[in-house]
């Protein structure tokens, strides 16, 4: 009826958008279901509740040890979680602070354009380059050995450009009328940023963090150079970051010496363990079917990444509802 007129073109555009969206979702669901079919059986083997309602998930709660009935990946799961948490703790405050300066304080000109080009370039830099930087610069300065702290810093450097980019765009999208109304009430610039701009931009900032976490959680190349120290670790080798802090009193300022050996030890993570089993062909004598073990590891890695996504989406939803109710 509409032919190739405006109405016909509009309908064709809507149809093309829906078809492309359906195609992307189909590919995504196929990939997820394929990995689930390959790895869910082994991953959930022994899953359930034991005597006294004791929760059992051997593949996730065990390490790789000859003394255990079923080898598991607990050290790799904990290593992945702590690497991501450390990267987020480092990158998010720095990224938001840089975005506030570039958007609200710095004069828009060549300097801000140069920073924008640099951040875009850093975000598109291959991860192996960040790994080489960490190996050449961080490792010699952090005990001259691979460590979790080096891995956190390298992944934080990878996440930082995206946080800066998305935070700047989110702050730019806040209408200037909000700033003008706040200034008309005699509110200082910093109070306006803290009470008006940042809350309004926070959903966009969280979206950028979600996208970045999805990338760094699956990185393997940087970890090979700065963190990976073993594939088949026992349950007792899982990093204890919280319980690893040691506080000693000293005679001179600052009178306290705080250290954490767990941050300066090498370990393993899910993507590195997956790489080692499949690509490098490693298999411990206590893993009878390495390929099946690898598919289960990939499935758990997807669950971990989706868990981070769920936390990020819940945080974004909270800020959106908070804004809509104010």
Coordinates of C-alpha atoms in Angstrom, one line a residue:
X1 CA 0.0 0.0 0.0
X2 CA 2.7 2.4 0.9
X3 CA 5.0 1.4 -2.0
X4 CA 8.4 3.0 -1.8
X5 CA 7.0 6.2 -0.3
X6 CA 7.8 7.5 3.1
X7 CA 5.5 5.1 4.9
X8 CA 6.9 2.2 3.0
X9 CA 10.5 3.1 3.7
X10 CA 9.7 3.5 7.4
X11 CA 8.1 0.1 7.6
X12 CA 11.1 -1.4 5.7
X13 CA 13.5 0.3 8.2
X14 CA 11.6 -1.1 11.2
X15 CA 11.5 -4.5 9.7
X16 CA 15.2 -4.5 9.0
X17 CA 16.0 -3.3 12.5
X18 CA 13.9 -6.1 14.0
X19 CA 15.4 -8.7 11.7
X20 CA 19.0 -7.6 12.6
X21 CA 18.1 -7.6 16.3
X22 CA 16.6 -11.1 16.0
X23 CA 19.7 -12.3 14.2
X24 CA 22.0 -11.0 16.8
X25 CA 19.9 -12.6 19.6
X26 CA 19.7 -15.9 17.8
X27 CA 23.5 -16.1 17.4
X28 CA 24.0 -15.2 21.1
X29 CA 21.4 -17.7 22.3
X30 CA 22.9 -20.4 20.0
X31 CA 26.4 -19.8 21.4
X32 CA 25.2 -19.8 25.0
X33 CA 23.1 -22.9 24.5
X34 CA 26.0 -24.7 22.7
X35 CA 28.4 -24.1 25.5
X36 CA 25.7 -25.0 28.1
X37 CA 25.0 -28.3 26.3
X38 CA 28.7 -29.1 26.2
X39 CA 29.7 -28.1 29.7
X40 CA 26.6 -28.1 32.0
X41 CA 26.6 -31.8 32.5
X42 CA 30.1 -32.0 33.9
X43 CA 29.8 -28.6 35.7
X44 CA 26.7 -29.7 37.6
X45 CA 27.9 -33.2 38.4
X46 CA 27.4 -33.8 42.1
X47 CA 25.4 -30.6 42.4
X48 CA 22.9 -30.7 45.3
X49 CA 22.5 -30.8 49.0
X50 CA 24.2 -33.4 51.2
X51 CA 23.6 -34.5 54.8
X52 CA 22.4 -31.7 57.0
X53 CA 21.5 -29.6 54.0
X54 CA 25.1 -29.1 53.2
X55 CA 25.5 -27.5 49.8
X56 CA 27.7 -29.4 47.4
X57 CA 28.9 -28.3 44.0
X58 CA 32.2 -30.2 43.6
X59 CA 33.2 -28.7 40.2
X60 CA 33.2 -25.2 41.6
X61 CA 34.0 -25.8 45.3
X62 CA 36.9 -28.2 44.8
X63 CA 40.4 -27.7 43.6
X64 CA 42.4 -30.0 41.4
X65 CA 43.8 -32.6 43.8
X66 CA 44.3 -36.3 43.8
X67 CA 42.8 -36.5 47.2
X68 CA 39.4 -35.3 46.0
X69 CA 36.8 -37.5 44.3
X70 CA 36.1 -34.9 41.6
X71 CA 38.6 -32.2 40.4
X72 CA 37.2 -28.6 40.5
X73 CA 38.1 -25.0 39.6
X74 CA 37.7 -23.1 42.9
X75 CA 41.1 -21.3 42.8
X76 CA 40.4 -20.2 39.2
X77 CA 36.9 -18.9 40.1
X78 CA 38.2 -16.9 43.1
X79 CA 41.1 -15.6 41.1
X80 CA 38.8 -14.4 38.3
X81 CA 36.5 -12.7 40.8
X82 CA 39.3 -10.9 42.6
X83 CA 41.0 -9.8 39.4
X84 CA 37.8 -8.2 38.2
X85 CA 37.0 -6.6 41.6
X86 CA 40.5 -5.1 41.8
X87 CA 40.4 -3.8 38.2
X88 CA 37.0 -2.1 38.9
X89 CA 38.1 -0.6 42.2
X90 CA 41.1 0.9 40.4
X91 CA 39.6 2.0 37.1
X92 CA 36.2 3.4 38.1
X93 CA 37.2 6.2 40.5
X94 CA 40.1 7.2 38.2
X95 CA 37.9 7.1 35.1
X96 CA 35.0 9.0 36.6
X97 CA 37.4 11.6 38.0
X98 CA 39.1 12.1 34.6
X99 CA 35.7 12.4 33.0
X100 CA 34.6 15.0 35.5
X101 CA 37.7 17.1 34.8
X102 CA 37.5 16.8 31.0
X103 CA 33.8 17.5 30.9
X104 CA 33.2 20.0 33.7
X105 CA 36.5 21.8 34.2
X106 CA 38.8 21.6 31.2
X107 CA 38.4 24.1 28.4
X108 CA 37.1 22.3 25.4
X109 CA 39.8 22.5 22.7
X110 CA 42.8 20.7 21.4
X111 CA 43.7 19.2 24.7
X112 CA 40.4 17.5 25.3
X113 CA 40.4 16.3 21.7
X114 CA 43.8 14.8 22.1
X115 CA 42.7 13.1 25.3
X116 CA 39.6 11.7 23.5
X117 CA 41.8 10.3 20.7
X118 CA 44.2 8.8 23.2
X119 CA 41.4 7.1 25.2
X120 CA 39.8 5.7 22.1
X121 CA 43.2 4.4 21.0
X122 CA 43.8 2.8 24.3
X123 CA 40.5 1.1 24.3
X124 CA 41.2 -0.4 20.9
X125 CA 44.7 -1.5 21.9
X126 CA 45.2 -5.3 21.8
X127 CA 45.3 -6.8 25.2
X128 CA 48.7 -8.5 24.7
X129 CA 50.2 -5.0 24.5
X130 CA 48.8 -4.3 28.0
X131 CA 50.2 -7.6 29.1
X132 CA 53.7 -6.7 27.7
X133 CA 53.5 -3.4 29.5
X134 CA 52.7 -5.1 32.8
X135 CA 55.5 -7.7 32.3
X136 CA 58.1 -5.0 31.5
X137 CA 57.0 -2.3 33.9
X138 CA 54.9 -3.7 36.8
X139 CA 56.4 -7.1 37.4
X140 CA 59.9 -5.9 38.1
X141 CA 58.5 -3.3 40.5
X142 CA 56.2 -5.6 42.4
X143 CA 58.6 -8.3 43.6
X144 CA 60.0 -9.3 40.2
X145 CA 57.4 -12.1 40.0
X146 CA 53.9 -12.6 38.7
X147 CA 51.3 -11.6 41.1
X148 CA 47.6 -10.9 41.5
X149 CA 48.3 -7.2 42.0
X150 CA 50.0 -7.0 38.6
X151 CA 47.0 -8.7 37.1
X152 CA 44.5 -6.3 38.8
X153 CA 46.5 -3.2 37.6
X154 CA 46.8 -4.4 34.0
X155 CA 43.1 -5.3 33.8
X156 CA 42.4 -1.9 35.4
X157 CA 44.4 -0.1 32.7
X158 CA 42.4 -2.0 30.1
X159 CA 39.1 -1.0 31.7
X160 CA 40.0 2.7 32.4
X161 CA 39.6 4.0 28.8
X162 CA 36.1 2.7 28.5
X163 CA 35.1 4.2 31.8
X164 CA 36.5 7.5 30.8
X165 CA 34.7 7.4 27.4
X166 CA 31.3 6.3 28.7
X167 CA 31.4 8.6 31.7
X168 CA 32.2 11.6 29.5
X169 CA 29.3 10.8 27.1
X170 CA 27.0 10.2 30.0
X171 CA 27.9 13.6 31.6
X172 CA 27.6 15.4 28.2
X173 CA 24.0 14.0 27.9
X174 CA 23.0 15.7 31.1
X175 CA 21.0 18.8 30.0
X176 CA 22.7 22.2 30.7
X177 CA 19.4 23.4 32.2
X178 CA 20.2 21.2 35.2
X179 CA 23.5 23.0 35.7
X180 CA 22.0 26.4 35.1
X181 CA 19.2 25.8 37.6
X182 CA 21.7 24.7 40.2
X183 CA 24.0 27.7 39.6
X184 CA 20.9 30.0 39.9
X185 CA 20.4 28.7 43.4
X186 CA 23.9 29.7 44.4
X187 CA 25.2 26.1 44.4
X188 CA 29.0 25.7 43.8
X189 CA 30.2 23.9 40.7
X190 CA 31.5 20.9 42.7
X191 CA 28.2 20.6 44.6
X192 CA 26.4 20.7 41.2
X193 CA 28.6 18.0 39.8
X194 CA 28.2 15.8 42.9
X195 CA 24.5 16.3 43.5
X196 CA 23.2 16.9 40.0
X197 CA 25.5 15.8 37.2
X198 CA 26.9 12.6 38.6
X199 CA 23.6 11.1 39.7
X200 CA 22.0 11.8 36.4
X201 CA 25.0 10.3 34.5
X202 CA 25.4 7.3 36.7
X203 CA 23.3 4.9 34.7
X204 CA 25.5 5.5 31.6
X205 CA 28.6 5.1 33.7
X206 CA 27.4 1.8 35.0
X207 CA 26.6 0.7 31.5
X208 CA 30.2 1.3 30.5
X209 CA 31.5 -0.6 33.5
X210 CA 29.3 -3.5 32.6
X211 CA 30.7 -3.6 29.0
X212 CA 34.3 -3.3 30.3
X213 CA 33.9 -6.1 32.9
X214 CA 32.6 -8.4 30.2
X215 CA 35.8 -7.9 28.3
X216 CA 38.4 -8.1 31.0
X217 CA 36.8 -11.1 32.7
X218 CA 37.6 -13.2 29.7
X219 CA 41.1 -11.9 28.9
X220 CA 43.9 -14.5 28.7
X221 CA 46.9 -12.9 27.1
X222 CA 47.7 -10.3 29.8
X223 CA 47.3 -12.9 32.5
X224 CA 49.8 -15.2 30.9
X225 CA 52.5 -12.5 31.4
X226 CA 51.7 -11.0 34.7
X227 CA 49.5 -13.4 36.8
X228 CA 49.4 -17.0 35.7
X229 CA 51.4 -19.2 37.9
X230 CA 49.8 -22.6 37.7
X231 CA 46.8 -24.4 36.2
X232 CA 46.0 -27.4 38.5
X233 CA 45.8 -25.9 42.0
X234 CA 44.4 -27.5 45.1
X235 CA 41.5 -26.0 47.1
X236 CA 44.0 -24.7 49.6
X237 CA 45.8 -22.7 46.9
X238 CA 42.7 -20.4 46.3
X239 CA 43.8 -16.8 47.0
X240 CA 42.6 -15.4 50.3
X241 CA 42.7 -11.7 49.7
X242 CA 40.5 -10.6 52.6
X243 CA 42.1 -12.9 55.2
X244 CA 45.6 -12.3 53.9
X245 CA 46.0 -8.8 55.3
X246 CA 48.7 -8.6 58.0
X247 CA 49.1 -5.5 60.3
X248 CA 52.3 -4.9 62.2
X249 CA 53.1 -2.1 64.6
X250 CA 56.4 -0.2 64.0
X251 CA 58.2 2.4 66.0
X252 CA 58.2 5.2 63.5
X253 CA 55.6 6.8 61.3
X254 CA 53.2 5.7 60.0
X255 CA 53.3 3.3 63.0
X256 CA 51.4 0.6 61.0
X257 CA 52.8 -1.8 58.4
X258 CA 50.0 -3.3 56.4
X259 CA 50.8 -6.1 53.9
X260 CA 49.0 -8.8 52.0
X261 CA 51.1 -11.7 50.7
X262 CA 48.1 -13.0 48.7
X263 CA 48.3 -9.9 46.4
X264 CA 51.9 -10.7 45.6
X265 CA 51.5 -14.3 44.6
X266 CA 50.8 -15.9 41.2
X267 CA 47.6 -17.9 40.7
X268 CA 45.2 -19.0 38.1
X269 CA 42.0 -17.7 36.5
X270 CA 39.2 -19.2 34.5
X271 CA 40.3 -17.9 31.0
X272 CA 43.9 -19.0 31.6
X273 CA 42.9 -22.4 32.9
X274 CA 40.7 -22.8 29.8
X275 CA 43.5 -21.8 27.5
X276 CA 46.0 -24.1 29.2
X277 CA 43.7 -27.2 28.9
X278 CA 42.5 -26.7 25.3
X279 CA 45.3 -24.8 23.5
X280 CA 48.4 -25.8 25.3
X281 CA 47.2 -29.4 25.7
X282 CA 47.9 -29.5 29.4
X283 CA 46.1 -32.1 31.5
X284 CA 46.8 -33.3 35.0
X285 CA 46.9 -37.0 35.8
X286 CA 43.8 -36.6 37.9
X287 CA 41.7 -35.1 35.0
X288 CA 40.5 -38.1 33.0
X289 CA 38.7 -36.2 30.3
X290 CA 40.4 -32.8 29.7
X291 CA 38.1 -31.6 26.9
X292 CA 35.0 -32.2 28.9
X293 CA 36.6 -30.5 31.9
X294 CA 37.4 -27.5 29.6
X295 CA 33.9 -27.2 28.3
X296 CA 32.6 -27.2 31.9
X297 CA 35.2 -24.5 32.7
X298 CA 33.9 -22.4 29.8
X299 CA 30.4 -22.8 31.1
X300 CA 31.3 -21.6 34.6
X301 CA 33.2 -18.7 33.1
X302 CA 30.0 -17.7 31.3
X303 CA 28.1 -17.9 34.5
X304 CA 30.7 -15.7 36.3
X305 CA 30.5 -13.1 33.5
X306 CA 26.7 -13.2 33.5
X307 CA 26.7 -12.8 37.3
X308 CA 28.8 -9.6 36.9
X309 CA 26.4 -8.4 34.3
X310 CA 23.5 -9.1 36.6
X311 CA 25.1 -7.0 39.4
X312 CA 25.8 -4.2 37.0
X313 CA 22.3 -4.2 35.5
X314 CA 20.8 -4.2 39.0
X315 CA 23.0 -1.2 40.0
X316 CA 22.0 0.7 36.8
X317 CA 18.3 0.0 37.5
X318 CA 18.7 1.3 41.0
X319 CA 20.2 4.6 39.8
X320 CA 17.5 5.0 37.2
X321 CA 14.7 4.4 39.6
X322 CA 16.4 6.8 42.1
X323 CA 16.5 9.5 39.4
X324 CA 12.9 9.0 38.3
X325 CA 11.7 9.3 41.9
X326 CA 13.6 12.5 42.6

